[in-house]
Amino acid sequence: MIHLSAVLLRQYIKKHWNEDDESFEQPAVAAEEKEVIRGLLLLSLDDPHRKVCTAISMAVACVASYDWPEHWPDFLPYIMKLFTDYSNMNGVHGALRCLALVSGDLDDKVVPALVPTLFPCLYAVVSSTQIFDKSLRSKALSIVYSCASVLGTMSGMYKKETVSLIQPLLKPWIEQFSLILEHPVQSGDPDDWSMRTEVLKCLNQFVQHFPRAVVKEFIVLLAPFWQTIVSSLNIYQKSAIEGTEDSFGGRYDSDGAERSLESFVMQLLECAVTIVGSATFREAVVNDVQELVYCTFGFLQITEQQAHSWSLDANQYISDEDENSYTCRVSGILLLERVTSSFGGEGIKAIMDAARRRLRESLQWKTEGDKFWWRIREAVIYGLASLSEQLVGDEVPEADRIALRSLVGEMLTVDFGEIGAHEIPFLYGRVFSTVPKFSSLISHEATERFLDAAMNAFEMDVPPPIIVGACRALPQLLPDARKEVVRPHVMRLFSSLAHLLKQASEETLHLVLDTLQAVVKAGQEATFSVEPAISPIILTLWASHVSDPFISVDAIEVLEAIKNAPGCIWPLVSRVLSFPTEQPEGLVAGSLDLMTMLLKNAPKDVVKAVYDVCFDPVIRLVLQSDDHGELQNATECLAAFVSGAGSDILTWGGDPGFVMRSLFDALSRLLDPDMESSGSFFVGNYILQLILHLPSQLVHHIHDLVAAVVKRMLSCKIAGLKTSLLLVIARLVHASSPNTVKFIDLLMTIPADGYENAFRYIMSEWVKMQGEMQGAYQIKVTTTALALLLSTKHGELARVNVQGHLIKSNAGITTRSRAKLAPEQWTVMPLHAKILGLLADVLIEIQEQAVDDDDGEVGTSSFVLSSILCITDEKTKFLSQMFSQDSDWEEIDGNMRMEQGLGISGGGMPIGRPSYEELAAMAKVFNENQDGNDDDDLISSTDPLNEINLPSYLVDFFFKFWQTDGLLFNQLCQSLAQPQRNAIQMVLNQ
């Protein structure tokens, strides 16, 4: 009855105690009643019945979470008094349970003052094995962990203070940890596992945050820690791997803490990760790394519970592996990764040596008839596959690579040749999924044999884990496979994968769709014959998951692969256009996305067929819909229509004027300044397509277009939309050449709220956001447009002042509150000087990318960079005169210093302008280092501006500028930052 009362009281407190709590319900507890309840609860903490005491402790902790310390200052003093009164052991137990529950709420104000008093009391509990049982000692250790966590967090800012506080207390605790860990782990003792778990959590905090303080005492703990690893593995093998003993999986104590063997092992591995990753402790463990890896492979084995559940449910198998759910396998992989990162080559060698030992053991166990022999072999393959990037990286010495090639060949070939699919499906499937990760170490013939076996698996009655492994292998192996190897299997693969799609859950769909996409791309010719069967399945799947951004995208990618297969685009388009319209919510936006995919790079007759059915509805949707997703996808669809049809789009509707008005009406809606920015997000791409494909129709509306763009920019709340509209302005700058002056004059006639004219507004935003431009095409167009504007030397360029350089603060770290009180301050500089600085910034970026691409070696990129620096004697003379006027310019002492700085020898260096080939090489580096997307491709593939060689363009610009107006050029350079000056000087002066 008392226990039930305490439970009900806790529930009452949660609902009625704090009016600010989300779960609060009327009536509220009165202040007088709260005072009485708090007092009665504290007096009841010494109840002799454990369950009652626990329930009361939980009620006290619940009240403390609301009232302490502000409204209950006596709480902690009372608990500490009760905790230290050994004449009332029931009270000690109650106080300890209560402290364990509230310890997670202790903060950096309480802990430093509490630790000197609390830790000795906790130590007395933990060390009194005859008085306190393991459960209570675990609770005392959990309090130590909570306090250590707070001190660890504080150590980042108060290192000296926290170390001086914790260091005197560490030695007795490390000794006590050693005593607890020195005895071998026993089976069937979850209380002992829980106590060891708390010890490891404490140790993890001490090693992570106070390594220098702990390392002096660590020698005492090394042997017990190692004993714990070895003995734990023995128990784990019997309990979890073989299932012959109870691992207490899924069981919890009265406070909700897990008591399983697996949770203890995961904490053990986490602590090992911290120790191995600490530079302070590496010397202490370096000699035991191979043994540590050897044991870790043991912990990577599939447990009996996993084998059972994964055999029954392949979806669960895929989900657990793909999502990296927290298990011993995942913890073990993290430890192996830390070994490679901490010990480098020595760690890799230790991993390979331990793997060989384990593989030999598995063969021996197999010979002896051990039915679990395959699990350690699968664990080794799983572990090595998870480390494949580190093991096959370029920095791995050739000797290690040769040794790994031998190990991988033995590991995979033996398994592939000697085991049957039904005998051990998890091992067989693991081999399939591992082959692609080590394909660089496996011969082409062996890879083809694995590929053939993986494809054959779909034609056989094999367990699901093998199909899963094959599905993971095919997307990696098919792109490089010979057609004659793939062709015999294609039809059966299509049939099998279509069948799998009907059975797959959401966790499995990604894998199956990814595999199907690879098969479609590999079996191009055969796709036509199966399109009538495959496309309806994918369309139905897409429609039923249209609101799922992952599955719907996967489905569209498969449909795109089908579209690109010979002879498939027309049947697919016909099927899409006649697809049923009564589908789940989100179908409109999804259908537009699907339509856009079909239109991209499609023949004109296909575009015309889609136009006839869909163009008018898309226009109506843009004009009427308020759904942001629908508007975005409709805008992309219109852009794809214009791109695919070109000027022919005007004749398809019968009345060219009507079609053009429809396009302009849609544009007007999308540029409406009152529309939410998200709905207009892709309007920039749409306008660019109109500029590229319908220029003669657009030229008569430039004034209105720019005015609408400016209004949309002024109300814009999304940076990405604003940069896309600035790209439109930049493209119009190019379109106006060689009459760019007139375009500037036009901008000056257009109003902009808050600014003298649109030109001043646009340029103030442009120079601030030029650094936000993403993608090679965008950077090319905007950078060269800025150069065109500057080359006009229009008078407005000198009259407009814009944001210059950030003024650095000397106030130290800028916190949020400080930023509010003292926001960032910028200099102001003339627009033409700012533009020159932005062009110099682009030059800096290109130069840095060229050097990075060279990987530190003397080669093409370095040669190109040096070539850019080469000029004639006449130019050198001019520059020496120009730069001598500015004492702030950094001097470069002759050719030798320049050549040493670039790592280039002096012999054979060309003099004069860099060649086309040299600049093309640098342009290639620039293009490869810029991220792009499908929308970029749709524009850049048709825009001749994308052919600009940006490095060459900038070099030409800078030379022409100082040649035509050296005085202005020198004047503008005075306003630039030193790195910008250096970049220009490096181009113009060797």
mmCIF file with all atom_site columns, C-alpha atoms in Angstrom, residues 108-175:
data_model
loop_
_atom_site.group_PDB
_atom_site.id
_atom_site.type_symbol
_atom_site.label_atom_id
_atom_site.label_alt_id
_atom_site.label_comp_id
_atom_site.label_asym_id
_atom_site.label_entity_id
_atom_site.label_seq_id
_atom_site.pdbx_PDB_ins_code
_atom_site.Cartn_x
_atom_site.Cartn_y
_atom_site.Cartn_z
_atom_site.occupancy
_atom_site.B_iso_or_equiv
_atom_site.pdbx_formal_charge
_atom_site.auth_seq_id
_atom_site.auth_comp_id
_atom_site.auth_asym_id
_atom_site.auth_atom_id
_atom_site.pdbx_PDB_model_num
ATOM 1  C CA . ASP A 1 108 ? 28.755 23.493 -12.477 1.00 0.00 ? 108 ASP A CA 1
ATOM 2  C CA . LYS A 1 109 ? 27.690 25.655 -9.561  1.00 0.00 ? 109 LYS A CA 1
ATOM 3  C CA . VAL A 1 110 ? 26.999 22.762 -7.178  1.00 0.00 ? 110 VAL A CA 1
ATOM 4  C CA . VAL A 1 111 ? 29.524 20.087 -8.165  1.00 0.00 ? 111 VAL A CA 1
ATOM 5  C CA . PRO A 1 112 ? 32.841 21.882 -7.401  1.00 0.00 ? 112 PRO A CA 1
ATOM 6  C CA . ALA A 1 113 ? 31.669 22.693 -3.879  1.00 0.00 ? 113 ALA A CA 1
ATOM 7  C CA . LEU A 1 114 ? 30.102 19.283 -3.361  1.00 0.00 ? 114 LEU A CA 1
ATOM 8  C CA . VAL A 1 115 ? 32.863 16.992 -4.623  1.00 0.00 ? 115 VAL A CA 1
ATOM 9  C CA . PRO A 1 116 ? 35.380 17.395 -1.740  1.00 0.00 ? 116 PRO A CA 1
ATOM 10 C CA . THR A 1 117 ? 32.684 16.351 0.739   1.00 0.00 ? 117 THR A CA 1
ATOM 11 C CA . LEU A 1 118 ? 30.729 13.915 -1.406  1.00 0.00 ? 118 LEU A CA 1
ATOM 12 C CA . PHE A 1 119 ? 33.518 11.854 -2.978  1.00 0.00 ? 119 PHE A CA 1
ATOM 13 C CA . PRO A 1 120 ? 34.936 10.511 0.308   1.00 0.00 ? 120 PRO A CA 1
ATOM 14 C CA . CYS A 1 121 ? 31.418 9.480  1.346   1.00 0.00 ? 121 CYS A CA 1
ATOM 15 C CA . LEU A 1 122 ? 30.858 7.750  -1.970  1.00 0.00 ? 122 LEU A CA 1
ATOM 16 C CA . TYR A 1 123 ? 34.255 6.089  -1.710  1.00 0.00 ? 123 TYR A CA 1
ATOM 17 C CA . ALA A 1 124 ? 33.288 4.706  1.687   1.00 0.00 ? 124 ALA A CA 1
ATOM 18 C CA . VAL A 1 125 ? 30.203 3.113  0.136   1.00 0.00 ? 125 VAL A CA 1
ATOM 19 C CA . VAL A 1 126 ? 32.008 1.660  -2.879  1.00 0.00 ? 126 VAL A CA 1
ATOM 20 C CA . SER A 1 127 ? 34.858 0.245  -0.803  1.00 0.00 ? 127 SER A CA 1
ATOM 21 C CA . SER A 1 128 ? 32.615 -1.245 1.932   1.00 0.00 ? 128 SER A CA 1
ATOM 22 C CA . THR A 1 129 ? 31.902 -4.537 0.229   1.00 0.00 ? 129 THR A CA 1
ATOM 23 C CA . GLN A 1 130 ? 30.629 -6.136 3.419   1.00 0.00 ? 130 GLN A CA 1
ATOM 24 C CA . ILE A 1 131 ? 28.113 -3.399 4.208   1.00 0.00 ? 131 ILE A CA 1
ATOM 25 C CA . PHE A 1 132 ? 26.733 -2.361 0.822   1.00 0.00 ? 132 PHE A CA 1
ATOM 26 C CA . ASP A 1 133 ? 25.635 -4.688 -1.939  1.00 0.00 ? 133 ASP A CA 1
ATOM 27 C CA . LYS A 1 134 ? 26.677 -4.312 -5.574  1.00 0.00 ? 134 LYS A CA 1
ATOM 28 C CA . SER A 1 135 ? 23.463 -2.508 -6.488  1.00 0.00 ? 135 SER A CA 1
ATOM 29 C CA . LEU A 1 136 ? 24.054 0.306  -3.980  1.00 0.00 ? 136 LEU A CA 1
ATOM 30 C CA . ARG A 1 137 ? 27.750 0.490  -4.820  1.00 0.00 ? 137 ARG A CA 1
ATOM 31 C CA . SER A 1 138 ? 26.722 0.894  -8.478  1.00 0.00 ? 138 SER A CA 1
ATOM 32 C CA . LYS A 1 139 ? 24.492 3.803  -7.518  1.00 0.00 ? 139 LYS A CA 1
ATOM 33 C CA . ALA A 1 140 ? 27.394 5.434  -5.660  1.00 0.00 ? 140 ALA A CA 1
ATOM 34 C CA . LEU A 1 141 ? 29.571 5.021  -8.759  1.00 0.00 ? 141 LEU A CA 1
ATOM 35 C CA . SER A 1 142 ? 26.849 6.519  -10.946 1.00 0.00 ? 142 SER A CA 1
ATOM 36 C CA . ILE A 1 143 ? 26.970 9.647  -8.772  1.00 0.00 ? 143 ILE A CA 1
ATOM 37 C CA . VAL A 1 144 ? 30.750 9.786  -9.208  1.00 0.00 ? 144 VAL A CA 1
ATOM 38 C CA . TYR A 1 145 ? 30.205 9.542  -12.964 1.00 0.00 ? 145 TYR A CA 1
ATOM 39 C CA . SER A 1 146 ? 27.683 12.407 -12.976 1.00 0.00 ? 146 SER A CA 1
ATOM 40 C CA . CYS A 1 147 ? 30.042 14.660 -11.034 1.00 0.00 ? 147 CYS A CA 1
ATOM 41 C CA . ALA A 1 148 ? 33.013 13.684 -13.194 1.00 0.00 ? 148 ALA A CA 1
ATOM 42 C CA . SER A 1 149 ? 30.985 14.515 -16.309 1.00 0.00 ? 149 SER A CA 1
ATOM 43 C CA . VAL A 1 150 ? 30.256 18.008 -15.010 1.00 0.00 ? 150 VAL A CA 1
ATOM 44 C CA . LEU A 1 151 ? 33.904 18.567 -14.062 1.00 0.00 ? 151 LEU A CA 1
ATOM 45 C CA . GLY A 1 152 ? 34.971 17.241 -17.451 1.00 0.00 ? 152 GLY A CA 1
ATOM 46 C CA . THR A 1 153 ? 32.746 19.763 -19.194 1.00 0.00 ? 153 THR A CA 1
ATOM 47 C CA . MET A 1 154 ? 34.125 22.533 -16.995 1.00 0.00 ? 154 MET A CA 1
ATOM 48 C CA . SER A 1 155 ? 37.716 21.485 -17.709 1.00 0.00 ? 155 SER A CA 1
ATOM 49 C CA . GLY A 1 156 ? 37.523 23.026 -21.158 1.00 0.00 ? 156 GLY A CA 1
ATOM 50 C CA . MET A 1 157 ? 37.419 26.509 -19.640 1.00 0.00 ? 157 MET A CA 1
ATOM 51 C CA . TYR A 1 158 ? 38.698 25.880 -16.111 1.00 0.00 ? 158 TYR A CA 1
ATOM 52 C CA . LYS A 1 159 ? 41.407 23.303 -16.717 1.00 0.00 ? 159 LYS A CA 1
ATOM 53 C CA . LYS A 1 160 ? 43.704 24.291 -13.867 1.00 0.00 ? 160 LYS A CA 1
ATOM 54 C CA . GLU A 1 161 ? 40.924 24.558 -11.285 1.00 0.00 ? 161 GLU A CA 1
ATOM 55 C CA . THR A 1 162 ? 39.252 21.263 -12.156 1.00 0.00 ? 162 THR A CA 1
ATOM 56 C CA . VAL A 1 163 ? 42.537 19.348 -12.268 1.00 0.00 ? 163 VAL A CA 1
ATOM 57 C CA . SER A 1 164 ? 43.587 20.705 -8.865  1.00 0.00 ? 164 SER A CA 1
ATOM 58 C CA . LEU A 1 165 ? 40.185 19.670 -7.523  1.00 0.00 ? 165 LEU A CA 1
ATOM 59 C CA . ILE A 1 166 ? 40.112 16.147 -8.956  1.00 0.00 ? 166 ILE A CA 1
ATOM 60 C CA . GLN A 1 167 ? 43.771 15.119 -8.775  1.00 0.00 ? 167 GLN A CA 1
ATOM 61 C CA . PRO A 1 168 ? 43.997 14.546 -4.992  1.00 0.00 ? 168 PRO A CA 1
ATOM 62 C CA . LEU A 1 169 ? 40.913 12.327 -5.185  1.00 0.00 ? 169 LEU A CA 1
ATOM 63 C CA . LEU A 1 170 ? 41.975 10.184 -8.149  1.00 0.00 ? 170 LEU A CA 1
ATOM 64 C CA . LYS A 1 171 ? 44.469 7.783  -6.580  1.00 0.00 ? 171 LYS A CA 1
ATOM 65 C CA . PRO A 1 172 ? 42.094 6.066  -4.129  1.00 0.00 ? 172 PRO A CA 1
ATOM 66 C CA . TRP A 1 173 ? 39.423 5.870  -6.812  1.00 0.00 ? 173 TRP A CA 1
ATOM 67 C CA . ILE A 1 174 ? 41.779 4.329  -9.392  1.00 0.00 ? 174 ILE A CA 1
ATOM 68 C CA . GLU A 1 175 ? 42.872 1.795  -6.771  1.00 0.00 ? 175 GLU A CA 1
#
